[in-house]
């Protein structure tokens, strides 16, 4: 079992590692590249959802 100091040390270390990762990401990849990649992933996920919706609508006969 962790005492309170150990818990807060673990929380602080987790935040420190998270911010280190963000700093590495910013130094290695520009924010624009990250946003473009996220945009492409979101676009393809949306297209997959739209395709599934259209297939379901065609199967149910609700598409015109």
PDB file of C-alpha atoms in Angstrom:
ATOM      1  CA  UNK A   1       0.000   0.000   0.000  1.00  0.00           C
ATOM      2  CA  UNK A   2       1.265   3.461  -0.886  1.00  0.00           C
ATOM      3  CA  UNK A   3       1.378   6.171   1.708  1.00  0.00           C
ATOM      4  CA  UNK A   4       0.178   9.656   0.826  1.00  0.00           C
ATOM      5  CA  UNK A   5       3.646  10.945  -0.043  1.00  0.00           C
ATOM      6  CA  UNK A   6       4.175   8.039  -2.415  1.00  0.00           C
ATOM      7  CA  UNK A   7       0.843   8.700  -4.111  1.00  0.00           C
ATOM      8  CA  UNK A   8       1.572  12.381  -4.709  1.00  0.00           C
ATOM      9  CA  UNK A   9       5.074  11.549  -5.866  1.00  0.00           C
ATOM     10  CA  UNK A  10       3.589   9.112  -8.395  1.00  0.00           C
ATOM     11  CA  UNK A  11       1.034  11.688  -9.590  1.00  0.00           C
ATOM     12  CA  UNK A  12       3.727  14.348  -9.949  1.00  0.00           C
ATOM     13  CA  UNK A  13       5.993  11.961 -11.824  1.00  0.00           C
ATOM     14  CA  UNK A  14       3.167  11.014 -14.193  1.00  0.00           C
ATOM     15  CA  UNK A  15       2.509  14.695 -14.965  1.00  0.00           C
ATOM     16  CA  UNK A  16       6.230  15.301 -15.421  1.00  0.00           C
ATOM     17  CA  UNK A  17       6.492  12.402 -17.897  1.00  0.00           C
ATOM     18  CA  UNK A  18       3.369  13.597 -19.749  1.00  0.00           C
ATOM     19  CA  UNK A  19       4.797  17.100 -20.131  1.00  0.00           C
ATOM     20  CA  UNK A  20       8.159  15.655 -21.196  1.00  0.00           C
ATOM     21  CA  UNK A  21       6.327  13.738 -23.920  1.00  0.00           C
ATOM     22  CA  UNK A  22       4.527  16.897 -25.028  1.00  0.00           C
ATOM     23  CA  UNK A  23       7.831  18.782 -25.117  1.00  0.00           C
ATOM     24  CA  UNK A  24       9.450  16.013 -27.185  1.00  0.00           C
ATOM     25  CA  UNK A  25       6.464  16.027 -29.534  1.00  0.00           C
ATOM     26  CA  UNK A  26       6.685  19.794 -29.969  1.00  0.00           C
ATOM     27  CA  UNK A  27      10.444  19.624 -30.599  1.00  0.00           C
ATOM     28  CA  UNK A  28      10.181  16.677 -33.006  1.00  0.00           C
ATOM     29  CA  UNK A  29       6.881  17.327 -34.754  1.00  0.00           C
ATOM     30  CA  UNK A  30       5.452  20.722 -35.354  1.00  0.00           C
ATOM     31  CA  UNK A  31       1.897  21.228 -34.066  1.00  0.00           C
ATOM     32  CA  UNK A  32       0.727  21.674 -37.655  1.00  0.00           C
ATOM     33  CA  UNK A  33       1.885  18.177 -38.595  1.00  0.00           C
ATOM     34  CA  UNK A  34       0.115  16.712 -35.572  1.00  0.00           C
ATOM     35  CA  UNK A  35      -3.114  18.561 -36.373  1.00  0.00           C
ATOM     36  CA  UNK A  36      -2.970  17.476 -40.017  1.00  0.00           C
ATOM     37  CA  UNK A  37      -2.496  13.845 -38.973  1.00  0.00           C
ATOM     38  CA  UNK A  38      -5.377  14.048 -36.487  1.00  0.00           C
ATOM     39  CA  UNK A  39      -7.526  15.663 -39.180  1.00  0.00           C
ATOM     40  CA  UNK A  40      -6.837  12.832 -41.626  1.00  0.00           C
ATOM     41  CA  UNK A  41      -7.634  10.190 -39.005  1.00  0.00           C
ATOM     42  CA  UNK A  42     -10.864  11.981 -38.051  1.00  0.00           C
ATOM     43  CA  UNK A  43     -11.846  12.389 -41.711  1.00  0.00           C
ATOM     44  CA  UNK A  44     -11.381   8.688 -42.472  1.00  0.00           C
ATOM     45  CA  UNK A  45     -13.243   7.694 -39.298  1.00  0.00           C
ATOM     46  CA  UNK A  46     -16.125   9.961 -40.326  1.00  0.00           C
ATOM     47  CA  UNK A  47     -16.147   8.500 -43.855  1.00  0.00           C
ATOM     48  CA  UNK A  48     -16.260   4.959 -42.398  1.00  0.00           C
ATOM     49  CA  UNK A  49     -19.189   5.920 -40.171  1.00  0.00           C
ATOM     50  CA  UNK A  50     -20.969   7.539 -43.129  1.00  0.00           C
ATOM     51  CA  UNK A  51     -20.381   4.452 -45.277  1.00  0.00           C
ATOM     52  CA  UNK A  52     -21.792   2.171 -42.568  1.00  0.00           C
ATOM     53  CA  UNK A  53     -24.815   4.459 -42.161  1.00  0.00           C
ATOM     54  CA  UNK A  54     -25.462   4.475 -45.920  1.00  0.00           C
ATOM     55  CA  UNK A  55     -25.179   0.685 -46.132  1.00  0.00           C
ATOM     56  CA  UNK A  56     -27.655   0.293 -43.256  1.00  0.00           C
ATOM     57  CA  UNK A  57     -30.043   2.790 -44.857  1.00  0.00           C
ATOM     58  CA  UNK A  58     -29.828   1.001 -48.218  1.00  0.00           C
ATOM     59  CA  UNK A  59     -30.485  -2.345 -46.517  1.00  0.00           C
ATOM     60  CA  UNK A  60     -33.513  -0.958 -44.644  1.00  0.00           C
ATOM     61  CA  UNK A  61     -34.808   0.806 -47.745  1.00  0.00           C
ATOM     62  CA  UNK A  62     -34.721   4.270 -46.192  1.00  0.00           C
ATOM     63  CA  UNK A  63     -32.183   5.738 -48.615  1.00  0.00           C
ATOM     64  CA  UNK A  64     -33.417   7.584 -51.687  1.00  0.00           C
TER      65      UNK A  64
END
